[in-house]
Amino acid sequence: MFKRHSIGVGVLFNPSLAHFVEHCSDAVDFYSVIPERFWNDHGRGASQRFVPLPNEIDLLDRIAAKKTVVAHGVGLSIASASLFDLDYVHQLKDWQARYGFAWISEHLAAVRIAQAAGSDHHAGLALPLPWDEELLDLLCTRIQQAQDVLGQPMLFENGVEYTPVPFSEMSEPAFLNALVARTGCGVLLDLHNLHVNAKNLGRSPVDFIDALNLDAVQEIHIAGGSTMHGIYLDSHSGPCPPEVFELLALVAPRCPRLRGVTFEFLESYFPLMGDHGVLAQIALARQALHPSASNLPCPLPSSSARLAI
Amino acid sequence: MSLAEFQRALGDLIASPLHSAEVAAQPQRALHDYALTQRERRRLWVMARNSGMRMNCTLYRINRIIPIHSVLPRTCRRLGEILGGVLDAYFADEPESTLQYLLEAHRFAHWLLAHPPAIHWPVDALRDLLTFELACHHVMSAPRQPPEQSEDDPRLCLVTLHHDIGSLLGDQASAPTPLPDPVTLLLDARGDTLSVMPVDAALASQ
């Protein structure tokens, strides 16, 4: 377990990391887990909505026995104006009681749309959001309700946009600052998302960081991406680009309440990296957090695995 | 409800490149059915004209294809070059997307059998292939059971096919011919790999 006020480095768990969990867990301070990976959600209104997945839960039990776990939800869809899923929040609360997540984060996103029949359908991707007072009011009410249920503040992640909503009333960082001020929630700052928006939209990540209330940042995400049809995607397709580590070195010292840095990748890209590649990203993150200690040793994995750098 | 309507309209835009093009060209007509403010209409018009909207539409398609391809890879391969057109028609008929892989795959399988694609395969052979792939996914994603419950192990499943499994899964262009008698296969995912055995052979090995 890592100390509460130190900055840990972790990895977002996916099934390709099963071997890593057994043999390399000494190299990370925590695992971030997506709770939805451990149950089947049959949708609002289903007689038995959340059905646990025993195989996956076995694995989560093993992870939680080894390391601190934090929750990174993908299904709340808190910015969907047509629905607010308090049942999902209660499910999260049950799992918080079971696993004692060090913190709980979610996306500031709308990915579900309620249908007239009462069911929801998935929008296929996170809808771009209008940074307006209307959305801010809606989110403040919901976040306060969710935090009341959970009994703790949540963190919300900045997103990627390929087509920003024009004529917004405020900037995204100004919107996040207002959300923090009015609800007490924290911010999960995804540096790769800033990098994606810089590549596609020409937005300055540094301007975003300068405008954001960094006192609210408690977790940072780092990841890699890829280009398709001339557009750079947040595909989590392996190692982080150098720009992301540069941003990490720049912003981390300015976040007094930062608790963890999490490397994210999709399991389909694991064969390109292997355990060694994941360990290398962890080591680079530690180096960015502690640039003065250029030879800071990464905790050695418990197996014969070795760093690939 | 204005923001909800805006999100509904934006979701429809992302789900259909054709609708997106209509909004870009004729926003008043294409957005007529939504209860939107003037600002929201203008926003959608600007977004529909943005080059990034193509990527939104592409990501929507990718995220809908992934569950289908994950559960039914051989079926997708069999559809070959017409897969894109088949999916366009399916998405148009079934616009309600879900990330529940098995639900989306079952829905696609039912739809496909009701709308036989233009391939050199009889519908019965396609039904066999879909049945086999859905059963494989079912046993492989089923939870492990304690040994004392092995008789009811959900990682075991019987499927009855009317075509040779080799010809269903093979790459040959010709259509599989029906077997004289149906064959029942035992799918067993209790080990590290999925095993498929004719039932008689399975019984003989025990």
Short mmCIF file of C-alpha atoms in Angstrom, two decimals:
data_model
loop_
_atom_site.label_atom_id
_atom_site.label_comp_id
_atom_site.label_asym_id
_atom_site.label_seq_id
_atom_site.Cartn_x
_atom_site.Cartn_y
_atom_site.Cartn_z
CA MET A 1 0.00 0.00 0.00
CA PHE A 2 1.29 3.48 -0.75
CA LYS A 3 1.25 6.34 1.69
CA ARG A 4 -1.81 8.50 1.54
CA HIS A 5 0.02 11.71 0.74
CA SER A 6 2.68 10.34 -1.56
CA ILE A 7 2.18 10.29 -5.33
CA GLY A 8 1.73 6.73 -6.45
CA VAL A 9 2.15 5.34 -9.94
CA GLY A 10 -0.30 2.73 -11.10
CA VAL A 11 -1.78 1.08 -14.14
CA LEU A 12 -5.35 0.70 -15.33
CA PHE A 13 -6.06 -3.01 -15.03
CA ASN A 14 -7.16 -5.05 -18.01
CA PRO A 15 -7.18 -8.84 -18.41
CA SER A 16 -3.88 -8.88 -20.30
CA LEU A 17 -2.23 -7.86 -17.01
CA ALA A 18 -3.09 -11.10 -15.20
CA HIS A 19 0.55 -12.26 -15.39
CA PHE A 20 1.78 -8.77 -14.50
CA VAL A 21 -0.39 -8.78 -11.37
CA GLU A 22 1.14 -12.04 -10.21
CA HIS A 23 4.77 -11.25 -10.99
CA CYS A 24 5.31 -7.50 -11.33
CA SER A 25 2.99 -5.89 -8.78
CA ASP A 26 5.92 -4.60 -6.75
CA ALA A 27 6.57 -2.15 -9.57
CA VAL A 28 3.27 -0.30 -9.11
CA ASP A 29 1.72 1.45 -6.14
CA PHE A 30 -1.89 0.78 -7.06
CA TYR A 31 -4.19 -0.68 -9.67
CA SER A 32 -7.00 1.32 -11.18
CA VAL A 33 -9.95 -0.91 -12.06
CA ILE A 34 -13.00 -0.32 -14.21
CA PRO A 35 -15.84 -1.62 -12.02
CA GLU A 36 -17.98 -2.45 -15.06
CA ARG A 37 -15.48 -5.15 -16.01
CA PHE A 38 -16.66 -7.18 -13.03
CA TRP A 39 -20.38 -7.31 -13.63
CA ASN A 40 -22.87 -7.50 -16.47
CA ASP A 41 -25.25 -4.55 -16.50
CA HIS A 42 -28.57 -5.65 -18.00
CA GLY A 43 -29.82 -2.08 -18.04
CA ARG A 44 -32.15 0.13 -16.08
CA GLY A 45 -35.42 -1.60 -15.32
CA ALA A 46 -34.01 -5.13 -15.59
CA SER A 47 -35.25 -7.47 -12.83
CA GLN A 48 -31.68 -8.38 -11.94
CA ARG A 49 -29.68 -5.50 -13.26
CA PHE A 50 -26.09 -6.07 -12.11
CA VAL A 51 -24.95 -9.66 -12.49
CA PRO A 52 -21.50 -10.36 -11.02
CA LEU A 53 -18.90 -12.10 -13.21
CA PRO A 54 -17.27 -14.72 -10.94
CA ASN A 55 -14.11 -15.28 -12.99
CA GLU A 56 -13.37 -11.59 -13.15
CA ILE A 57 -14.20 -11.10 -9.48
CA ASP A 58 -11.70 -13.83 -8.55
CA LEU A 59 -9.08 -11.79 -10.34
CA LEU A 60 -10.14 -8.56 -8.66
CA ASP A 61 -9.93 -10.27 -5.27
CA ARG A 62 -6.35 -11.26 -6.06
CA ILE A 63 -5.52 -7.72 -7.17
CA ALA A 64 -7.05 -6.19 -4.06
CA ALA A 65 -5.14 -8.63 -1.87
CA LYS A 66 -1.87 -7.37 -3.34
CA LYS A 67 -2.35 -3.66 -3.87
CA THR A 68 -4.44 -0.60 -3.25
CA VAL A 69 -7.23 -0.39 -5.82
CA VAL A 70 -8.95 2.71 -7.13
CA ALA A 71 -12.13 2.75 -9.20
CA HIS A 72 -12.39 4.34 -12.62
CA GLY A 73 -15.97 4.15 -13.83
CA VAL A 74 -17.01 4.38 -17.46
CA GLY A 75 -20.76 3.85 -17.25
CA LEU A 76 -22.32 6.55 -15.10
CA SER A 77 -22.84 8.94 -18.02
CA ILE A 78 -23.49 11.72 -15.56
CA ALA A 79 -23.83 14.38 -18.26
CA SER A 80 -26.67 12.61 -20.09
CA ALA A 81 -29.52 15.09 -19.73
CA SER A 82 -32.15 12.42 -20.35
CA LEU A 83 -31.20 10.17 -17.45
CA PHE A 84 -29.47 10.07 -14.09
CA ASP A 85 -28.57 6.58 -12.98
CA LEU A 86 -28.64 6.55 -9.18
CA ASP A 87 -28.93 2.75 -9.18
CA TYR A 88 -25.49 2.67 -10.76
CA VAL A 89 -24.16 4.93 -7.99
CA HIS A 90 -25.60 2.60 -5.34
CA GLN A 91 -23.94 -0.35 -7.08
CA LEU A 92 -20.66 1.57 -6.96
CA LYS A 93 -21.21 2.22 -3.27
CA ASP A 94 -21.64 -1.53 -2.62
CA TRP A 95 -18.35 -2.21 -4.37
CA GLN A 96 -16.66 0.63 -2.56
CA ALA A 97 -17.69 -1.05 0.70
CA ARG A 98 -16.31 -4.36 -0.57
CA TYR A 99 -12.97 -3.23 -1.95
CA GLY A 100 -12.29 0.07 -0.19
CA PHE A 101 -11.29 1.98 -3.30
CA ALA A 102 -8.78 4.68 -2.38
CA TRP A 103 -10.74 7.03 -4.63
CA ILE A 104 -13.47 6.87 -7.25
CA SER A 105 -13.29 8.61 -10.60
CA GLU A 106 -15.65 8.87 -13.54
CA HIS A 107 -15.76 10.56 -16.89
CA LEU A 108 -17.44 13.91 -17.24
CA ALA A 109 -19.35 12.46 -20.12
CA ALA A 110 -22.64 11.66 -21.81
CA VAL A 111 -22.45 8.22 -23.40
CA ARG A 112 -26.03 7.05 -22.91
CA ILE A 113 -29.28 8.40 -24.26
CA ALA A 114 -32.61 7.44 -22.72
CA GLN A 115 -35.23 6.06 -25.10
CA ALA A 116 -38.94 6.69 -24.96
CA ALA A 117 -39.50 3.07 -23.95
CA GLY A 118 -37.45 3.60 -20.81
CA SER A 119 -34.31 1.80 -21.93
CA ASP A 120 -31.03 3.50 -22.81
CA HIS A 121 -28.86 3.14 -25.83
CA HIS A 122 -25.16 3.76 -26.02
CA ALA A 123 -24.21 6.79 -28.08
CA GLY A 124 -21.18 4.96 -29.46
CA LEU A 125 -18.77 7.50 -28.04
CA ALA A 126 -18.73 10.32 -25.51
CA LEU A 127 -20.87 13.11 -26.91
CA PRO A 128 -19.17 16.51 -27.07
CA LEU A 129 -20.56 18.70 -24.28
CA PRO A 130 -21.67 22.33 -24.33
CA TRP A 131 -19.86 24.15 -21.52
CA ASP A 132 -22.95 26.11 -20.47
CA GLU A 133 -24.67 27.09 -17.22
CA GLU A 134 -27.51 24.69 -18.08
CA LEU A 135 -25.18 21.69 -18.02
CA LEU A 136 -23.31 23.03 -15.01
CA ASP A 137 -26.52 23.29 -12.96
CA LEU A 138 -27.55 19.79 -13.97
CA LEU A 139 -24.16 18.32 -13.11
CA CYS A 140 -23.82 20.10 -9.77
CA THR A 141 -27.10 18.64 -8.54
CA ARG A 142 -26.21 15.15 -9.71
CA ILE A 143 -22.63 15.16 -8.44
CA GLN A 144 -23.80 16.29 -5.01
CA GLN A 145 -26.36 13.46 -4.98
CA ALA A 146 -23.78 10.90 -6.08
CA GLN A 147 -21.26 12.08 -3.51
CA ASP A 148 -23.93 11.93 -0.80
CA VAL A 149 -24.61 8.30 -1.69
CA LEU A 150 -20.94 7.39 -1.85
CA GLY A 151 -20.02 9.39 1.22
CA GLN A 152 -16.95 10.81 -0.45
CA PRO A 153 -15.99 13.23 -3.23
CA MET A 154 -15.60 11.84 -6.74
CA LEU A 155 -13.05 12.80 -9.36
CA PHE A 156 -14.17 13.73 -12.88
CA GLU A 157 -12.04 13.41 -15.99
CA ASN A 158 -11.60 15.95 -18.79
CA GLY A 159 -12.45 14.52 -22.19
CA VAL A 160 -11.50 14.34 -25.83
CA GLU A 161 -13.40 16.24 -28.53
CA TYR A 162 -13.24 15.75 -32.26
CA THR A 163 -16.04 18.27 -32.93
CA PRO A 164 -16.30 20.78 -30.07
CA VAL A 165 -19.73 22.26 -29.39
CA PRO A 166 -19.48 25.83 -30.67
CA PHE A 167 -20.74 28.95 -28.88
CA SER A 168 -20.12 27.50 -25.40
CA GLU A 169 -20.59 29.96 -22.56
CA MET A 170 -17.29 29.10 -20.90
CA SER A 171 -14.08 27.19 -21.52
CA GLU A 172 -13.67 23.60 -20.38
CA PRO A 173 -11.22 24.45 -17.55
CA ALA A 174 -13.48 27.28 -16.38
CA PHE A 175 -16.37 24.81 -16.38
CA LEU A 176 -14.35 22.27 -14.35
CA ASN A 177 -13.30 24.99 -11.90
CA ALA A 178 -16.93 25.97 -11.35
CA LEU A 179 -17.89 22.33 -10.86
CA VAL A 180 -15.18 21.89 -8.25
CA ALA A 181 -16.13 25.09 -6.45
CA ARG A 182 -19.81 24.19 -6.29
CA THR A 183 -19.63 20.47 -5.47
CA GLY A 184 -16.27 19.81 -3.84
CA CYS A 185 -15.48 17.14 -6.41
CA GLY A 186 -11.94 16.56 -7.61
CA VAL A 187 -10.40 16.44 -11.06
CA LEU A 188 -8.81 13.54 -12.87
CA LEU A 189 -6.56 15.31 -15.34
CA ASP A 190 -6.03 13.16 -18.45
CA LEU A 191 -2.89 14.49 -20.10
CA HIS A 192 -3.27 12.33 -23.20
CA ASN A 193 -6.73 13.80 -23.75
CA LEU A 194 -5.12 17.25 -23.70
CA HIS A 195 -2.53 15.97 -26.18
CA VAL A 196 -5.26 14.61 -28.48
CA ASN A 197 -7.10 17.94 -28.43
CA ALA A 198 -3.82 19.73 -29.12
CA LYS A 199 -3.06 17.53 -32.14
CA ASN A 200 -6.54 17.72 -33.65
CA LEU A 201 -7.84 21.12 -32.57
CA GLY A 202 -4.65 23.08 -31.98
CA ARG A 203 -5.53 23.71 -28.36
CA SER A 204 -2.64 24.42 -26.04
CA PRO A 205 -2.38 21.88 -23.18
CA VAL A 206 -0.35 24.41 -21.21
CA ASP A 207 -3.09 27.02 -21.55
CA PHE A 208 -5.59 24.45 -20.30
CA ILE A 209 -3.36 23.57 -17.34
CA ASP A 210 -2.76 27.23 -16.52
CA ALA A 211 -6.51 27.88 -16.51
CA LEU A 212 -7.38 24.86 -14.37
CA ASN A 213 -7.60 24.95 -10.58
CA LEU A 214 -4.75 22.50 -9.98
CA ASP A 215 -5.58 22.24 -6.28
CA ALA A 216 -8.43 20.00 -7.40
CA VAL A 217 -6.31 17.53 -9.38
CA GLN A 218 -5.94 14.27 -7.45
CA GLU A 219 -5.18 11.83 -10.25
CA ILE A 220 -3.47 12.11 -13.63
CA HIS A 221 -3.93 9.73 -16.55
CA ILE A 222 -1.27 9.08 -19.16
CA ALA A 223 -1.71 7.01 -22.31
CA GLY A 224 -0.75 6.60 -25.93
CA GLY A 225 -2.65 7.13 -29.14
CA SER A 226 -2.59 6.52 -32.88
CA THR A 227 -3.52 8.26 -36.09
CA MET A 228 -6.38 7.23 -38.38
CA HIS A 229 -7.45 9.14 -41.51
CA GLY A 230 -5.29 12.05 -40.41
CA ILE A 231 -6.91 12.35 -36.98
CA TYR A 232 -5.07 11.50 -33.79
CA LEU A 233 -7.11 9.16 -31.60
CA ASP A 234 -7.23 8.53 -27.87
CA SER A 235 -6.81 4.84 -28.64
CA HIS A 236 -4.67 3.86 -25.62
CA SER A 237 -2.58 1.96 -28.13
CA GLY A 238 0.62 1.46 -26.18
CA PRO A 239 3.43 3.68 -24.88
CA CYS A 240 2.82 7.36 -24.15
CA PRO A 241 4.25 9.90 -26.58
CA PRO A 242 7.09 12.04 -25.18
CA GLU A 243 4.82 15.08 -25.03
CA VAL A 244 2.68 13.38 -22.39
CA PHE A 245 5.67 12.77 -20.10
CA GLU A 246 6.76 16.38 -20.66
CA LEU A 247 3.30 17.54 -19.57
CA LEU A 248 3.45 15.22 -16.56
CA ALA A 249 6.79 16.69 -15.46
CA LEU A 250 5.34 20.17 -15.94
CA VAL A 251 2.03 19.78 -14.16
CA ALA A 252 2.64 17.27 -11.35
CA PRO A 253 4.71 19.61 -9.15
CA ARG A 254 1.89 22.17 -9.39
CA CYS A 255 -0.81 19.78 -8.09
CA PRO A 256 -0.52 19.81 -4.29
CA ARG A 257 -3.21 17.16 -3.77
CA LEU A 258 -2.09 14.78 -6.50
CA ARG A 259 -2.32 11.17 -5.26
CA GLY A 260 -1.72 9.00 -8.27
CA VAL A 261 -0.56 8.80 -11.90
CA THR A 262 -2.15 6.01 -13.92
CA PHE A 263 -0.92 4.51 -17.18
CA GLU A 264 -3.78 3.34 -19.40
CA PHE A 265 -3.65 0.99 -22.38
CA LEU A 266 -6.07 -1.36 -24.11
CA GLU A 267 -5.46 -5.09 -23.78
CA SER A 268 -5.40 -5.60 -27.53
CA TYR A 269 -2.13 -3.62 -27.62
CA PHE A 270 -0.48 -5.59 -24.82
CA PRO A 271 1.38 -7.94 -27.22
CA LEU A 272 3.23 -4.90 -28.55
CA MET A 273 4.50 -4.04 -25.07
CA GLY A 274 4.47 -7.09 -22.82
CA ASP A 275 5.13 -6.80 -19.11
CA HIS A 276 8.47 -5.14 -19.88
CA GLY A 277 6.83 -2.40 -21.90
CA VAL A 278 4.34 -1.66 -19.13
CA LEU A 279 7.16 -1.57 -16.60
CA ALA A 280 9.02 0.87 -18.82
CA GLN A 281 6.05 3.25 -18.85
CA ILE A 282 5.80 3.04 -15.07
CA ALA A 283 9.50 3.85 -14.78
CA LEU A 284 9.19 6.82 -17.15
CA ALA A 285 6.26 8.15 -15.15
CA ARG A 286 8.31 7.96 -11.96
CA GLN A 287 11.17 9.71 -13.71
CA ALA A 288 8.84 12.52 -14.83
CA LEU A 289 7.60 12.90 -11.26
CA HIS A 290 11.14 12.99 -9.88
CA PRO A 291 13.32 14.51 -12.62
CA SER A 292 16.08 15.44 -10.19
CA ALA A 293 16.54 11.78 -9.31
CA SER A 294 17.33 10.68 -12.84
CA ASN A 295 18.44 7.24 -11.70
CA LEU A 296 15.64 6.73 -9.24
CA PRO A 297 15.17 2.98 -9.11
CA CYS A 298 11.82 1.64 -10.01
CA PRO A 299 10.79 -1.01 -7.49
CA LEU A 300 11.86 -4.30 -8.96
CA PRO A 301 9.20 -6.74 -9.97
CA SER A 302 9.02 -9.86 -7.91
CA SER A 303 9.68 -12.13 -10.88
CA SER A 304 12.60 -12.34 -13.27
CA ALA A 305 10.99 -9.64 -15.42
CA ARG A 306 13.30 -6.71 -16.06
CA LEU A 307 12.75 -3.14 -17.17
CA ALA A 308 13.06 -2.66 -20.88
CA ILE A 309 14.77 0.72 -20.70
CA MET B 1 -35.63 19.05 -22.00
CA SER B 2 -33.65 21.21 -24.39
CA LEU B 3 -30.27 19.76 -23.51
CA ALA B 4 -31.71 16.25 -23.69
CA GLU B 5 -33.05 17.00 -27.17
CA PHE B 6 -29.70 18.44 -28.22
CA GLN B 7 -27.96 15.27 -27.09
CA ARG B 8 -30.54 13.08 -28.82
CA ALA B 9 -30.05 15.02 -32.05
CA LEU B 10 -26.27 14.90 -31.71
CA GLY B 11 -26.40 11.14 -31.07
CA ASP B 12 -28.44 10.68 -34.24
CA LEU B 13 -25.98 12.81 -36.16
CA ILE B 14 -23.03 10.70 -35.03
CA ALA B 15 -24.85 7.44 -35.77
CA SER B 16 -25.51 8.32 -39.39
CA PRO B 17 -23.09 9.95 -41.84
CA LEU B 18 -26.06 10.38 -44.19
CA HIS B 19 -28.07 12.29 -41.59
CA SER B 20 -24.99 14.31 -40.74
CA ALA B 21 -24.67 15.34 -44.39
CA GLU B 22 -28.38 16.27 -44.47
CA VAL B 23 -27.97 18.48 -41.39
CA ALA B 24 -24.94 20.15 -42.96
CA ALA B 25 -26.86 20.82 -46.19
CA GLN B 26 -30.39 21.52 -44.97
CA PRO B 27 -30.43 22.02 -41.20
CA GLN B 28 -33.97 23.35 -40.93
CA ARG B 29 -35.47 20.33 -42.63
CA ALA B 30 -33.12 17.71 -41.18
CA LEU B 31 -33.59 18.94 -37.60
CA HIS B 32 -37.31 19.56 -37.88
CA ASP B 33 -38.26 16.69 -35.57
CA TYR B 34 -36.22 17.89 -32.62
CA ALA B 35 -37.35 20.45 -30.02
CA LEU B 36 -34.26 22.62 -30.17
CA THR B 37 -33.42 26.24 -29.48
CA GLN B 38 -32.01 28.37 -32.27
CA ARG B 39 -28.57 28.18 -30.67
CA GLU B 40 -28.72 24.40 -30.51
CA ARG B 41 -29.75 24.18 -34.19
CA ARG B 42 -26.89 26.43 -35.13
CA ARG B 43 -24.50 24.37 -33.02
CA LEU B 44 -25.52 21.15 -34.72
CA TRP B 45 -25.24 22.73 -38.16
CA VAL B 46 -21.69 23.93 -37.42
CA MET B 47 -20.74 20.53 -35.98
CA ALA B 48 -22.19 18.64 -38.95
CA ARG B 49 -20.01 20.78 -41.26
CA ASN B 50 -16.90 20.17 -39.13
CA SER B 51 -14.44 17.70 -40.66
CA GLY B 52 -14.12 16.01 -37.27
CA MET B 53 -17.71 14.77 -37.57
CA ARG B 54 -16.45 12.07 -39.95
CA MET B 55 -14.30 10.74 -37.15
CA ASN B 56 -17.25 10.75 -34.73
CA CYS B 57 -19.24 8.70 -37.25
CA THR B 58 -16.30 6.34 -37.77
CA LEU B 59 -15.81 5.82 -34.04
CA TYR B 60 -19.52 5.11 -33.66
CA ARG B 61 -19.24 2.39 -36.30
CA ILE B 62 -16.08 0.94 -34.78
CA ASN B 63 -17.64 0.80 -31.33
CA ARG B 64 -20.70 -0.98 -32.71
CA ILE B 65 -18.69 -3.41 -34.82
CA ILE B 66 -16.39 -4.48 -31.98
CA PRO B 67 -19.03 -6.46 -30.03
CA ILE B 68 -20.30 -8.13 -33.20
CA HIS B 69 -16.85 -9.01 -34.49
CA SER B 70 -15.67 -10.20 -31.08
CA VAL B 71 -18.48 -12.75 -30.79
CA LEU B 72 -19.00 -13.58 -34.48
CA PRO B 73 -15.58 -13.28 -36.16
CA ARG B 74 -16.11 -16.11 -38.65
CA THR B 75 -19.49 -14.78 -39.68
CA CYS B 76 -17.98 -11.34 -40.30
CA ARG B 77 -15.20 -12.95 -42.33
CA ARG B 78 -17.70 -14.97 -44.32
CA LEU B 79 -19.61 -11.79 -45.21
CA GLY B 80 -16.35 -10.48 -46.68
CA GLU B 81 -16.64 -7.42 -48.86
CA ILE B 82 -20.35 -6.99 -48.23
CA LEU B 83 -19.86 -6.70 -44.45
CA GLY B 84 -19.88 -2.89 -44.55
CA GLY B 85 -23.17 -2.73 -46.44
CA VAL B 86 -24.74 -5.37 -44.20
CA LEU B 87 -23.74 -3.42 -41.10
CA ASP B 88 -25.09 -0.16 -42.56
CA ALA B 89 -28.47 -1.84 -43.05
CA TYR B 90 -28.35 -3.40 -39.58
CA PHE B 91 -27.45 -0.12 -37.89
CA ALA B 92 -30.29 1.60 -39.74
CA ASP B 93 -32.80 -1.03 -38.60
CA GLU B 94 -31.42 -1.32 -35.05
CA PRO B 95 -30.22 2.14 -34.04
CA GLU B 96 -30.14 1.39 -30.33
CA SER B 97 -26.51 0.62 -29.67
CA THR B 98 -25.35 -1.41 -26.69
CA LEU B 99 -21.94 -2.37 -25.36
CA GLN B 100 -23.30 -5.69 -24.08
CA TYR B 101 -21.39 -7.91 -26.48
CA LEU B 102 -23.66 -10.96 -26.34
CA LEU B 103 -26.84 -8.89 -26.61
CA GLU B 104 -25.58 -7.03 -29.67
CA ALA B 105 -24.31 -10.27 -31.26
CA HIS B 106 -27.60 -12.12 -30.67
CA ARG B 107 -29.56 -9.19 -32.08
CA PHE B 108 -27.33 -9.07 -35.15
CA ALA B 109 -27.61 -12.83 -35.64
CA HIS B 110 -31.42 -12.71 -35.56
CA TRP B 111 -31.45 -9.73 -37.89
CA LEU B 112 -29.04 -11.40 -40.31
CA LEU B 113 -31.17 -14.52 -40.58
CA ALA B 114 -34.22 -12.37 -41.26
CA HIS B 115 -32.29 -10.41 -43.90
CA PRO B 116 -30.19 -13.05 -45.69
CA PRO B 117 -27.11 -11.44 -47.21
CA ALA B 118 -26.13 -11.83 -50.83
CA ILE B 119 -23.51 -14.54 -50.36
CA HIS B 120 -23.25 -17.98 -51.92
CA TRP B 121 -24.45 -19.64 -48.76
CA PRO B 122 -27.88 -21.03 -47.91
CA VAL B 123 -29.53 -19.51 -44.85
CA ASP B 124 -29.36 -22.87 -43.05
CA ALA B 125 -25.57 -22.89 -43.29
CA LEU B 126 -25.43 -19.31 -42.03
CA ARG B 127 -27.71 -20.30 -39.14
CA ASP B 128 -25.36 -23.15 -38.25
CA LEU B 129 -22.34 -20.85 -38.26
CA LEU B 130 -24.11 -18.26 -36.08
CA THR B 131 -25.32 -20.96 -33.69
CA PHE B 132 -21.83 -22.37 -33.35
CA GLU B 133 -20.14 -18.99 -32.77
CA LEU B 134 -22.71 -17.82 -30.22
CA ALA B 135 -22.37 -21.13 -28.35
CA CYS B 136 -18.57 -20.85 -28.37
CA HIS B 137 -18.74 -17.37 -26.88
CA HIS B 138 -21.28 -18.52 -24.33
CA VAL B 139 -19.12 -21.35 -22.94
CA MET B 140 -15.89 -19.39 -23.10
CA SER B 141 -17.32 -16.45 -21.16
CA ALA B 142 -19.17 -18.62 -18.61
CA PRO B 143 -17.96 -18.64 -14.98
CA ARG B 144 -15.81 -21.42 -13.63
CA GLN B 145 -17.68 -23.89 -11.44
CA PRO B 146 -16.49 -25.74 -8.36
CA PRO B 147 -15.74 -29.42 -9.13
CA GLU B 148 -18.82 -30.68 -7.26
CA GLN B 149 -21.05 -28.80 -9.71
CA SER B 150 -19.28 -30.05 -12.81
CA GLU B 151 -22.39 -31.70 -14.26
CA ASP B 152 -24.09 -28.34 -14.60
CA ASP B 153 -20.97 -26.55 -15.71
CA PRO B 154 -21.97 -23.63 -17.97
CA ARG B 155 -18.67 -24.05 -19.78
CA LEU B 156 -20.14 -27.15 -21.43
CA CYS B 157 -22.67 -26.88 -24.21
CA LEU B 158 -24.23 -29.08 -26.89
CA VAL B 159 -24.97 -27.73 -30.36
CA THR B 160 -26.65 -29.54 -33.22
CA LEU B 161 -25.53 -28.62 -36.72
CA HIS B 162 -26.74 -29.63 -40.16
CA HIS B 163 -23.45 -28.92 -41.92
CA ASP B 164 -19.90 -30.12 -41.38
CA ILE B 165 -18.18 -27.77 -38.95
CA GLY B 166 -14.98 -27.85 -41.00
CA SER B 167 -16.75 -26.57 -44.08
CA LEU B 168 -18.53 -23.88 -42.02
CA LEU B 169 -15.28 -22.56 -40.59
CA GLY B 170 -13.09 -23.09 -43.65
CA ASP B 171 -12.10 -20.51 -46.23
CA GLN B 172 -13.42 -22.29 -49.28
CA ALA B 173 -15.69 -20.18 -51.47
CA SER B 174 -18.20 -22.93 -52.22
CA ALA B 175 -21.29 -23.32 -50.06
CA PRO B 176 -21.25 -26.08 -47.45
CA THR B 177 -23.41 -29.04 -48.35
CA PRO B 178 -25.91 -30.31 -45.79
CA LEU B 179 -25.02 -33.50 -43.89
CA PRO B 180 -27.23 -36.56 -44.39
CA ASP B 181 -27.98 -36.44 -40.65
CA PRO B 182 -27.47 -33.65 -38.14
CA VAL B 183 -24.43 -33.90 -35.89
CA THR B 184 -24.31 -32.90 -32.22
CA LEU B 185 -21.11 -31.36 -30.89
CA LEU B 186 -19.94 -30.93 -27.32
CA LEU B 187 -18.23 -27.60 -26.67
CA ASP B 188 -16.00 -27.80 -23.62
CA ALA B 189 -14.30 -24.65 -22.31
CA ARG B 190 -13.29 -26.04 -18.91
CA GLY B 191 -9.64 -26.29 -19.88
CA ASP B 192 -7.20 -23.73 -21.23
CA THR B 193 -8.56 -24.08 -24.75
CA LEU B 194 -11.97 -24.74 -26.22
CA SER B 195 -12.44 -28.32 -27.35
CA VAL B 196 -15.10 -29.42 -29.84
CA MET B 197 -16.05 -33.08 -30.09
CA PRO B 198 -18.88 -35.02 -31.69
CA VAL B 199 -21.05 -36.27 -28.84
CA ASP B 200 -20.50 -39.95 -29.58
CA ALA B 201 -16.75 -39.53 -29.52
CA ALA B 202 -16.99 -37.54 -26.30
CA LEU B 203 -18.99 -40.26 -24.63
CA ALA B 204 -16.57 -42.90 -25.87
CA SER B 205 -13.64 -41.06 -24.35
CA GLN B 206 -15.13 -41.02 -20.83
#
